[in-house]
mmCIF file of C-alpha atoms in Angstrom:
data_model
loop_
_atom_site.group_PDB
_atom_site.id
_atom_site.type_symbol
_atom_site.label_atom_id
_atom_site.label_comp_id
_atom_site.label_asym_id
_atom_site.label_seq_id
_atom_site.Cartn_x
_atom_site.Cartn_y
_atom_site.Cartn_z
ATOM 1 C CA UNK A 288 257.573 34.530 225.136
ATOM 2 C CA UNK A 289 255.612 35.721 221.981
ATOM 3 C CA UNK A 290 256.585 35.932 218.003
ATOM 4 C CA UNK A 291 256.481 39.880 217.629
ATOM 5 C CA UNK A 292 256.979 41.927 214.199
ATOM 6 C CA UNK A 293 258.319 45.303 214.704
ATOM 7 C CA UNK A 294 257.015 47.504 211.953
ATOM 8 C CA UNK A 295 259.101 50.939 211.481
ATOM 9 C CA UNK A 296 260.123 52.731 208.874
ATOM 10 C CA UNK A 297 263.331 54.050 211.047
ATOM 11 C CA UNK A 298 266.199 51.923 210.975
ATOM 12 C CA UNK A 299 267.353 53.470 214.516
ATOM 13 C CA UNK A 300 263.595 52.733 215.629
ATOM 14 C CA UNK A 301 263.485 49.310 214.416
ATOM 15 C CA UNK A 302 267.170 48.523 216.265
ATOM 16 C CA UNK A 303 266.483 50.014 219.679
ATOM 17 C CA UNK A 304 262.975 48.214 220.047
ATOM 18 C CA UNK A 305 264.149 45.041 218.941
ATOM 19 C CA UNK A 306 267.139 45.050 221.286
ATOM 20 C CA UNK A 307 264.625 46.007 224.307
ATOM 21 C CA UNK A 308 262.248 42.899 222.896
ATOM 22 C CA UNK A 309 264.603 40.848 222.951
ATOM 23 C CA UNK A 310 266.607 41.408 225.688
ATOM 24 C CA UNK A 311 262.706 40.579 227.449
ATOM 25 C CA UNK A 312 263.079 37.028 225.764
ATOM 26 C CA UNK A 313 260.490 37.605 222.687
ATOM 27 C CA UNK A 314 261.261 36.249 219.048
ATOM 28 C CA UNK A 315 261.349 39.893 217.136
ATOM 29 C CA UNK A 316 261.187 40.176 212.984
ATOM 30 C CA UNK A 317 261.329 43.454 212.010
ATOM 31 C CA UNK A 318 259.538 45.287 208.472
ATOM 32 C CA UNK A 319 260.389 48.582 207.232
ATOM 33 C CA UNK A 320 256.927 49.222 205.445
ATOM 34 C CA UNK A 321 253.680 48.765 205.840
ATOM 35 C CA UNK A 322 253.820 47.003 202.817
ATOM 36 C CA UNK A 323 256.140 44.278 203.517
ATOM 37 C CA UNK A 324 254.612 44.494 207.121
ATOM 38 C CA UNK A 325 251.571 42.590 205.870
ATOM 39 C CA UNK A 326 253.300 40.376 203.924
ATOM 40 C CA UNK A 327 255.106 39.370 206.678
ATOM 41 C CA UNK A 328 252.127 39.121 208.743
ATOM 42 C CA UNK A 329 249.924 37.278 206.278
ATOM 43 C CA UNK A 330 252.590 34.421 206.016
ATOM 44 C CA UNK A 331 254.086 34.130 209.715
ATOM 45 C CA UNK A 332 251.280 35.191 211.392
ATOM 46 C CA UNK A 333 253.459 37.071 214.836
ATOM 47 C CA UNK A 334 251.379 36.429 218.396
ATOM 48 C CA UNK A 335 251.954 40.789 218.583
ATOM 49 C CA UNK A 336 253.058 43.918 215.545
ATOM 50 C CA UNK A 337 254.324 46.630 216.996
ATOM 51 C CA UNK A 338 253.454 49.454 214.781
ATOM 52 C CA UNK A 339 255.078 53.175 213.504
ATOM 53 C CA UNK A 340 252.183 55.418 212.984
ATOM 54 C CA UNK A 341 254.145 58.604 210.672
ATOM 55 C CA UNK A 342 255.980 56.442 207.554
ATOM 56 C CA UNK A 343 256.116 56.617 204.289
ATOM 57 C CA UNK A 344 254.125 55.103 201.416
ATOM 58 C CA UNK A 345 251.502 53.788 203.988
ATOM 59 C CA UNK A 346 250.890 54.997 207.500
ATOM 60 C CA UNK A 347 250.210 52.985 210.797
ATOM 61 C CA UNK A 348 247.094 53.406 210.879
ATOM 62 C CA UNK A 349 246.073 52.100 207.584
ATOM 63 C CA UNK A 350 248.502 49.145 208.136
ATOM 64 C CA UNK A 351 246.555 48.538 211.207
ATOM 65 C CA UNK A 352 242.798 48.843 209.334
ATOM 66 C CA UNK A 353 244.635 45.950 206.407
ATOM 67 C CA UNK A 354 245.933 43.996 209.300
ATOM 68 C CA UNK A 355 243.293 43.930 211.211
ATOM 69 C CA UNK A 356 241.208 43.326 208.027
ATOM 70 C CA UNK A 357 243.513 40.731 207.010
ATOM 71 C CA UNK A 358 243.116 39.185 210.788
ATOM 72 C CA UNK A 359 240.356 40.730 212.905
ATOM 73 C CA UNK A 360 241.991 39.237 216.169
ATOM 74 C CA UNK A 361 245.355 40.759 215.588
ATOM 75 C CA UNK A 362 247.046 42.204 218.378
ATOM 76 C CA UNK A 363 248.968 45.645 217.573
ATOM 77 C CA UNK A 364 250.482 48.018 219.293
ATOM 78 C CA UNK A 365 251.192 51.084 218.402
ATOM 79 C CA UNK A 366 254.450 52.928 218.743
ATOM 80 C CA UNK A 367 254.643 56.360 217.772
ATOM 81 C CA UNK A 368 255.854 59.899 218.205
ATOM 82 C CA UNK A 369 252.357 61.235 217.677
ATOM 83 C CA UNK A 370 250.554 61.668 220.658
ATOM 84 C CA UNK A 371 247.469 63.567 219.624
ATOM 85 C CA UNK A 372 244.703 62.153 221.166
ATOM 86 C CA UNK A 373 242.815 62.448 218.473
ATOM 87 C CA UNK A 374 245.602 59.655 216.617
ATOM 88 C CA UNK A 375 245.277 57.752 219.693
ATOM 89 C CA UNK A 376 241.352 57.573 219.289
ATOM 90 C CA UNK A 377 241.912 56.486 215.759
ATOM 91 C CA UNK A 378 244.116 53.577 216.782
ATOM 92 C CA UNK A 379 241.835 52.577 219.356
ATOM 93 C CA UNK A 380 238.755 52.825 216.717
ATOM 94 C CA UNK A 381 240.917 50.912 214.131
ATOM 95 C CA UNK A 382 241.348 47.969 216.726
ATOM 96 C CA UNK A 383 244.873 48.646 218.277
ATOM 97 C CA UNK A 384 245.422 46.934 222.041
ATOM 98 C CA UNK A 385 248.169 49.887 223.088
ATOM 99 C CA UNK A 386 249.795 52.855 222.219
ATOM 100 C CA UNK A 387 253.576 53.778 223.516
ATOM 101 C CA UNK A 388 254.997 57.433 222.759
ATOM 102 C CA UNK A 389 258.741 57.661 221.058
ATOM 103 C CA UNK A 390 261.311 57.575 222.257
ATOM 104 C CA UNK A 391 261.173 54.086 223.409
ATOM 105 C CA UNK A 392 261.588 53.351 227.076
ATOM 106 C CA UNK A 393 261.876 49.954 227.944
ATOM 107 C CA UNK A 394 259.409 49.684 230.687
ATOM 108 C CA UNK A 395 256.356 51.390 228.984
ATOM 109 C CA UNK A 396 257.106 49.472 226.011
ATOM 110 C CA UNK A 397 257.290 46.094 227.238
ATOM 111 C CA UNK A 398 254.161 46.839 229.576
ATOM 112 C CA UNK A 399 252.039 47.618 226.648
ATOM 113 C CA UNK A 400 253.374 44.297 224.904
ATOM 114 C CA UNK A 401 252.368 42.441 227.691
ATOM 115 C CA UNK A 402 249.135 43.403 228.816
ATOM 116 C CA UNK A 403 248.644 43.000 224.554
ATOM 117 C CA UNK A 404 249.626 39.735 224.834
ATOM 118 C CA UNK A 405 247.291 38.732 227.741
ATOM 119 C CA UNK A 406 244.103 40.314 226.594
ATOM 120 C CA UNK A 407 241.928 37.624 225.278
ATOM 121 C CA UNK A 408 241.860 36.699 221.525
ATOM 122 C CA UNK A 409 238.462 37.358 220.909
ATOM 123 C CA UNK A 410 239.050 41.615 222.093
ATOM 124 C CA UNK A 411 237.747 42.702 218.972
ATOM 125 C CA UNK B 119 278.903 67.822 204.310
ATOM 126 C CA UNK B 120 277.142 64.842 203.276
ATOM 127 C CA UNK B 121 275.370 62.589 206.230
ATOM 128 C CA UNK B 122 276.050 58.987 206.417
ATOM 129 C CA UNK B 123 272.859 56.920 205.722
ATOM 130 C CA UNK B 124 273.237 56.339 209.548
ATOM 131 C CA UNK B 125 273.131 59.714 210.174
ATOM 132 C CA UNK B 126 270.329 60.610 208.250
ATOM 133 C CA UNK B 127 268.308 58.340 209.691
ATOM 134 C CA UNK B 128 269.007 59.513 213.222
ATOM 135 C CA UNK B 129 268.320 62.739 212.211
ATOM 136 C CA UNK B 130 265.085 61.960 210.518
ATOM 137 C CA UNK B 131 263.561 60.048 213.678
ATOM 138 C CA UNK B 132 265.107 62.475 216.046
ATOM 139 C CA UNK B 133 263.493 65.247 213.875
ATOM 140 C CA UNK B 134 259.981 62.723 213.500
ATOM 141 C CA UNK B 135 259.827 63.080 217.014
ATOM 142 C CA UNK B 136 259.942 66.447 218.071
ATOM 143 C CA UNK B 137 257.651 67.122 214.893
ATOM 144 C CA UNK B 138 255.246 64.948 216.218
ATOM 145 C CA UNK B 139 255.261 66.731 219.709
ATOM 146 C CA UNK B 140 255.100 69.806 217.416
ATOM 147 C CA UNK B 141 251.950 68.841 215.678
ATOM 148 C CA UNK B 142 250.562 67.894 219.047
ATOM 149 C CA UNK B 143 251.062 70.845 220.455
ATOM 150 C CA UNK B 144 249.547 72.794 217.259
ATOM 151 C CA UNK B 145 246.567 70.406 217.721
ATOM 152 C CA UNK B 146 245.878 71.249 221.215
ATOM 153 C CA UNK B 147 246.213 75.016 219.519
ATOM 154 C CA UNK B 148 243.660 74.701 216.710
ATOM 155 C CA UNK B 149 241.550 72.142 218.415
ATOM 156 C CA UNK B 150 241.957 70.383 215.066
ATOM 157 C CA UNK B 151 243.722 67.192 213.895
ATOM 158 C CA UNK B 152 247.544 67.954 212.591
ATOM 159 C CA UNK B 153 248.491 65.243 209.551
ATOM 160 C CA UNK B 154 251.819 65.249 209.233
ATOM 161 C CA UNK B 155 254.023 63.485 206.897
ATOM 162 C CA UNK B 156 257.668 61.804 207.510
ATOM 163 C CA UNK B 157 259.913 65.007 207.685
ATOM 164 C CA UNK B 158 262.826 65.223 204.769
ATOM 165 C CA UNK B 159 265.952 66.354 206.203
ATOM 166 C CA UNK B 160 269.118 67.408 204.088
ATOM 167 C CA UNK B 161 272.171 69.363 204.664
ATOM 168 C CA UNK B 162 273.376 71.775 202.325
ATOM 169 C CA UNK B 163 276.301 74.785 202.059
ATOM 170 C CA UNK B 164 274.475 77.810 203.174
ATOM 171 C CA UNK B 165 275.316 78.964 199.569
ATOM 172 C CA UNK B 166 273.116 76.307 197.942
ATOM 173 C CA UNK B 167 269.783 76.530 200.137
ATOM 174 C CA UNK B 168 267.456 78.123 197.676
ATOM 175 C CA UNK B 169 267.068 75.293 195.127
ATOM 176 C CA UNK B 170 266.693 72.823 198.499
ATOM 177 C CA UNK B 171 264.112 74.806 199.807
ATOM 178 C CA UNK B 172 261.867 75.435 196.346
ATOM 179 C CA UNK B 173 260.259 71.699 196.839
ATOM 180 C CA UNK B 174 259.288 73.038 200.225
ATOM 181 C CA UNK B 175 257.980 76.461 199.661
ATOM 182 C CA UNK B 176 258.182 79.292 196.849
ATOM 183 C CA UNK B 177 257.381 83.202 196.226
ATOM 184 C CA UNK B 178 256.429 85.225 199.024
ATOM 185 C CA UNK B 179 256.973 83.488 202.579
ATOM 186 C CA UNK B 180 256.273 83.757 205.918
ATOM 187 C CA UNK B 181 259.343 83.355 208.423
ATOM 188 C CA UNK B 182 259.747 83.069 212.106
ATOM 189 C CA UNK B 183 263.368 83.478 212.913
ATOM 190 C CA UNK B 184 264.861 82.534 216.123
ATOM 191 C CA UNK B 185 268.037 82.659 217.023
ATOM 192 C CA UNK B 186 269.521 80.215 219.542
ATOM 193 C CA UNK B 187 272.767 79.741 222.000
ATOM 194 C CA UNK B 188 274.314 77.548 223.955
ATOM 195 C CA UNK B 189 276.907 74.387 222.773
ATOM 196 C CA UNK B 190 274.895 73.946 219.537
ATOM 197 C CA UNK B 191 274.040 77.729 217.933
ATOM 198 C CA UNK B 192 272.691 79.138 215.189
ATOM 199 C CA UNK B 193 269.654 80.093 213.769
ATOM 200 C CA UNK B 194 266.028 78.579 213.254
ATOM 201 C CA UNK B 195 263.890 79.634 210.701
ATOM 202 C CA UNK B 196 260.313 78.322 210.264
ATOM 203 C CA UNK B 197 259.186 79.110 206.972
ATOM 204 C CA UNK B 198 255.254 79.151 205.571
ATOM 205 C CA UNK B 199 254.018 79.717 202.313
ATOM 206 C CA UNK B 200 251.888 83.093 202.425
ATOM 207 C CA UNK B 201 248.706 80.941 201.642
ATOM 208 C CA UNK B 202 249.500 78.158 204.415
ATOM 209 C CA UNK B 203 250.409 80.843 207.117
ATOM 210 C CA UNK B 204 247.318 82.911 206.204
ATOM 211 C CA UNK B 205 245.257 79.613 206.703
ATOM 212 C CA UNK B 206 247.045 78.868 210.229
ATOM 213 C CA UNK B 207 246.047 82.215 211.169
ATOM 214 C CA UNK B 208 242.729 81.725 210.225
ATOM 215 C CA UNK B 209 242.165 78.621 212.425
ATOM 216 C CA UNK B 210 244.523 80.151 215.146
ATOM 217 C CA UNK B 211 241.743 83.140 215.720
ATOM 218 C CA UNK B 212 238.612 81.707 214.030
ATOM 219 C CA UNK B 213 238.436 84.649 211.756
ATOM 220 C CA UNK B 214 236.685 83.243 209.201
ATOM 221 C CA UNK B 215 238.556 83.300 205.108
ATOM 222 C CA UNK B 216 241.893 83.338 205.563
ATOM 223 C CA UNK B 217 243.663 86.475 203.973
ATOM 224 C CA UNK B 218 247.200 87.124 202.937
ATOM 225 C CA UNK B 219 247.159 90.474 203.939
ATOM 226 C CA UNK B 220 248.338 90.353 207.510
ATOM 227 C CA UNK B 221 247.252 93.111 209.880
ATOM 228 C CA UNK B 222 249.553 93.679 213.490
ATOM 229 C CA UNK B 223 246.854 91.595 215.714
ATOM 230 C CA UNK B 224 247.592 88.709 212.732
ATOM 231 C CA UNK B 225 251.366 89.211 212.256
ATOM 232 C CA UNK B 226 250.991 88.893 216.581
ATOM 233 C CA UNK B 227 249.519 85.537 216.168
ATOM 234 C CA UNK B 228 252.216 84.059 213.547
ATOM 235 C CA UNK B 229 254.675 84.859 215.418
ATOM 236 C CA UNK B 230 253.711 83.115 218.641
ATOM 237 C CA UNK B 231 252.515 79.865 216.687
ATOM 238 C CA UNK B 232 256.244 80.136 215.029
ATOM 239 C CA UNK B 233 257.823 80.651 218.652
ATOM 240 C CA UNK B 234 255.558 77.511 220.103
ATOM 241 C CA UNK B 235 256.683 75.645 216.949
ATOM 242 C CA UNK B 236 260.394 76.388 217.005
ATOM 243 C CA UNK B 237 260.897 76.190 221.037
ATOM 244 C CA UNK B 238 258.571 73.123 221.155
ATOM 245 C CA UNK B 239 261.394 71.509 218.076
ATOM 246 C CA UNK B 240 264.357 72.724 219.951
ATOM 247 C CA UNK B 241 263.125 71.620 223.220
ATOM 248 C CA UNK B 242 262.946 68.085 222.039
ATOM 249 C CA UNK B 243 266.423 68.338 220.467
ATOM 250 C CA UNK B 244 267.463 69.909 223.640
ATOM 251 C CA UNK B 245 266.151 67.120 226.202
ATOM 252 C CA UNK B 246 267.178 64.069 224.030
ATOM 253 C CA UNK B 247 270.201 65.851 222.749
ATOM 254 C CA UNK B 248 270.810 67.015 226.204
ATOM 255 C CA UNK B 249 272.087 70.084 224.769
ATOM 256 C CA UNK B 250 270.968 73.270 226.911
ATOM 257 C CA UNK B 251 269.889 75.784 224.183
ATOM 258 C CA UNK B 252 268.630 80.043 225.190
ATOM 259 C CA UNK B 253 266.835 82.109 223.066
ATOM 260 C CA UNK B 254 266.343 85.180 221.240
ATOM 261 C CA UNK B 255 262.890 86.638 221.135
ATOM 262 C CA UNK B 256 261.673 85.703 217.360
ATOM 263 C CA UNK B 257 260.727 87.728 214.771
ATOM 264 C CA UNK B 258 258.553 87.793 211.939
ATOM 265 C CA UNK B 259 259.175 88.502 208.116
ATOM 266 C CA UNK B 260 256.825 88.644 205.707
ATOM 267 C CA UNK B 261 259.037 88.985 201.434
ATOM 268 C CA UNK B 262 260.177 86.893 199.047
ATOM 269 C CA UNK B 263 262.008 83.436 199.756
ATOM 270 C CA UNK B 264 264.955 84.893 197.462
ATOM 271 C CA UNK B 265 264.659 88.516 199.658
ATOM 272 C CA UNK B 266 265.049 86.204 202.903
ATOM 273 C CA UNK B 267 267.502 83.910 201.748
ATOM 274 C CA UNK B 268 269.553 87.227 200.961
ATOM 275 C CA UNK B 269 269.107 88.598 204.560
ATOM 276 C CA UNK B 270 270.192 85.127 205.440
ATOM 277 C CA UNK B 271 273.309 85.168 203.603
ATOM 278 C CA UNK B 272 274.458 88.908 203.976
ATOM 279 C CA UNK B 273 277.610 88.787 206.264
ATOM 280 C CA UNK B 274 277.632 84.730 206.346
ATOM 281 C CA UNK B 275 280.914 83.333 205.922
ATOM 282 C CA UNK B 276 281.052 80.122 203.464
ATOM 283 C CA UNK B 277 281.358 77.877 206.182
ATOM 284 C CA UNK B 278 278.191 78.067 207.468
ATOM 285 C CA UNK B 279 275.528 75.448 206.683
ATOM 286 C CA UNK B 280 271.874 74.787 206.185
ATOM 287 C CA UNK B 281 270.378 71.095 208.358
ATOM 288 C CA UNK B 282 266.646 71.662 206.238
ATOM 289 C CA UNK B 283 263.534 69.781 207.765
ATOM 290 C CA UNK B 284 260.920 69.635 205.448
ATOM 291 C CA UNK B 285 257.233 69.007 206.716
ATOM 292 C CA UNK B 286 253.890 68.647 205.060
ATOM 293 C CA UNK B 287 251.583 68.947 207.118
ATOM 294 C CA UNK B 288 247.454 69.233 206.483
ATOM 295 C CA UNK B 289 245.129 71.199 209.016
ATOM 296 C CA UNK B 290 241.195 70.883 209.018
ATOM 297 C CA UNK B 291 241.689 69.488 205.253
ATOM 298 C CA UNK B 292 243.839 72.431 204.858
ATOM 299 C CA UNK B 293 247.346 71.575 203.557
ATOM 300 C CA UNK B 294 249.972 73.629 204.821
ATOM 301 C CA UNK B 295 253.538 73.364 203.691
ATOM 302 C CA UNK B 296 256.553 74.566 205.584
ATOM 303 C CA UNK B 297 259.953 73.794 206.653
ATOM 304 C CA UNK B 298 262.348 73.816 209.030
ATOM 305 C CA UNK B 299 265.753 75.528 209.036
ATOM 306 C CA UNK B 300 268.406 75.413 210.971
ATOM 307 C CA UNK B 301 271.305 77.450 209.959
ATOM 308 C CA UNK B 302 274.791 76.251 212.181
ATOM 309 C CA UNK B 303 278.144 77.093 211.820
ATOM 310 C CA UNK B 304 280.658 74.266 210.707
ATOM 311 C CA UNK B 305 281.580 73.562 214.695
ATOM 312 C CA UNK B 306 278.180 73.779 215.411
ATOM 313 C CA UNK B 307 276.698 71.523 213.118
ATOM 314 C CA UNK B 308 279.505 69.007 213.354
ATOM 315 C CA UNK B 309 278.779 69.256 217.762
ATOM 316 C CA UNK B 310 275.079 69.006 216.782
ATOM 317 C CA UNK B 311 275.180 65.494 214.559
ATOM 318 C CA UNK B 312 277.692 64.196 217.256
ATOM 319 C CA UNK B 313 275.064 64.489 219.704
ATOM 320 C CA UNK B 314 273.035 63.127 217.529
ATOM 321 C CA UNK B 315 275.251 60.143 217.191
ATOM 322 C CA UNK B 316 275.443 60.086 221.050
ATOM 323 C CA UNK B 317 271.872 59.967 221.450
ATOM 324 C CA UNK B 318 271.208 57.180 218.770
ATOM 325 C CA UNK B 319 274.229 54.916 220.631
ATOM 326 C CA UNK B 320 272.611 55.368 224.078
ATOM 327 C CA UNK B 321 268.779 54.698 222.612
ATOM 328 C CA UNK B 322 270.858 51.472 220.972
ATOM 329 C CA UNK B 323 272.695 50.493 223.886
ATOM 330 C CA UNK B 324 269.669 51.258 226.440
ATOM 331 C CA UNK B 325 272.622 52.809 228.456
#
C-alpha cells in the first residue's frame, strides 16, 4: 500500500477521496493548497499526489510543473472537474500519470492510483 | 440565511463541478480553451443582490433568464458584461471584432450559449442533486444591471433569495466575467441546500 497526498482545495473533496483511499489500505495526508502541497511533498516525499486542477492561489497544473520540477519522477494524478481535453493534454505534457473526472467514484479513482503506482519510476 | 462553512463548501465544489462541465462544453463550442477560476458562491436576501453582484459585473448587462420547475424552483439568470458577451459572440460565429451592438442573428446566438450554459449547470445539479428540474424557454435582455435587478424584484415577496455563483472565466486570452444566479424561494432554497447536504453525506459515506 503506498504513502499518497491528496491535494484539494475542497474540504468535501479532500474527505470523500481520502475515505475511498483509505478504505483501499493506502496511508493518505491531505493539503489544501498547492502551496502547502509542496511543502508537504518536499519533506515526506508520498509514493503518489493526487491533484485538484481549479483552486485558488495556485492551480493543479502549476503545482504539478513545481512538483515535478521539485522531483522529476513524481507520480501525480490528477483529479478534477475539468475535463477539457485540452486540460487533460496539459497534464499529460506537464508529466501527470492519470487523470479522474469529479465526482469521485471509487473504482475509477483507485484504478488510476494503481496503474500510477505500477508504472516504472523512471516514466518521465 | 447565512451557510455554514460546511455548506459553503458543498456548494462551492458542487457548483466547481458543473462549471467545469460548463466550460467544457463552451470549449467544445468555441473550439478554444475555457480558464476558469474557483466559482464564489454567496447567498443573499433578494433585496440586497445589487452590491453582491457589482464585483461580478456592472453597467449595461447581458442576461439569459430561465426559469425552472420541479422540487427545487426558481429562476436562473446568467449574466455577461456587454463587452464579455459581445466577445463570446464573436468567437461563437467567427465574426471577426466583437461589437456591442447586437443584431437578431447575434442576440440568436447569446441566447443559445446562455441556454447550453444554464441547462448544462442545472443538469449537473439535477443528476447529483437528483432533483428532476423542467424548463422554460429562456430569454434574452440586453439594459442596465440596476434596470434588471428591478424587473427581478417587481412583484417579489421579501422572502425570496439570491444563491450567486460568481465565475471568471478567460476565452482565447479574452477574459470574460459573468455570474450565476439563482433566484429560489425560502422553501426552495432551504429543499435545494438540503439536497445539497444529502449529496455531500452520500459522496462522504460512499453510500
Amino acid at each position: 500500500m503506498a504513502k499518497i497526498l491528496v491535494v484539494d482545495d475542497s474540504a468535501l473533496s479532500r474527505k470523500i477521496s481520502k475515505r475511498i483511499l483509505v478504505e483501499a489500505g493506502h496511508e493518505v495526508d491531505v493539503a489544501g493548497d498547492g502551496l502547502a502541497a509542496l511543502e508537504h511533498y518536499a519533506l515526506q516525499r508520498p509514493d503518489l499526489v493526487l491533484l485538484d486542477v481549479t483552486m485558488t492561489e495556485m492551480n493543479g497544473l502549476e503545482v504539478l510543473r513545481q512538483l515535478r520540477a521539485l522531483d522529476a519522477q513524481a507520480r501525480v494524478v490528477m483529479a478534477t472537474a475539468d475535463v477539457q481535453a485540452s486540460t487533460r493534454k496539459m497534464a499529460a505534457d506537464l508529466g501527470a500519470m492519470g487523470f479522474i473526472a469529479k465526482p469521485f467514484v471509487p473504482r475509477p479513482l483507485l484504478d488510476a492510483v494503481a496503474a500510477a503506482l505500477a508504472t516504472p519510476g523512471d516514466h518521465a | 440565511v447565512i451557510l455554514s462553512a460546511d455548506q459553503k463548501d458543498a456548494v462551492t465544489e458542487l457548483v466547481n463541478i458543473a462549471f467545469s462541465r460548463t466550460a467544457a462544453a463552451l470549449s467544445e463550442l468555441t473550439g478554444n480553451r475555457v480558464e476558469l477560476a474557483v466559482p464564489e458562491v454567496s447567498a443573499h436576501p433578494i433585496a440586497e443582490l445589487f452590491p453582491a453582484l457589482g464585483q461580478f459585473v456592472r453597467g449595461d448587462v447581458a442576461t439569459v433568464h430561465q426559469i425552472f420547475g420541479g422540487p427545487v424552483a426558481g429562476d436562473a439568470f446568467l449574466l455577461l458584461d456587454v463587452e464579455g458577451a459581445a466577445r463570446l459572440v464573436a468567437l461563437m460565429t467567427d465574426a471577426g471584432a466583437p461589437t456591442t451592438h447586437m443584431g437578431s442573428s447575434a442576440k440568436e446566438v447569446l441566447t443559445e450559449i446562455g441556454n447550453i450554459l444554464l441547462n448544462a449547470c442545472l443538469g449537473v445539479f439535477g443528476d447529483l442533486l437528483q432533483v428532476r428540474f423542467t424548463f422554460a424557454v429562456p430569454r434574452l435582455h440586453l439594459e442596465s444591471l440596476k434596470s434588471m435587478l428591478d424587473s427581478i424584484l417587481i412583484g417579489a415577496d421579501e422572502l425570496r433569495h439570491a444563491l450567486l455563483v460568481g465565475a471568471r472565466f478567460g476565452i482565447r486570452d479574452s477574459a470574460v466575467t459573468g455570474c450565476l444566479v439563482l433566484v429560489l424561494g425560502v422553501t426552495s432554497l432551504e429543499q435545494f441546500i438540503a439536497a445539497i447536504e444529502e449529496w455531500a453525506q452520500r459522496a462522504e459515506s460512499g453510500v
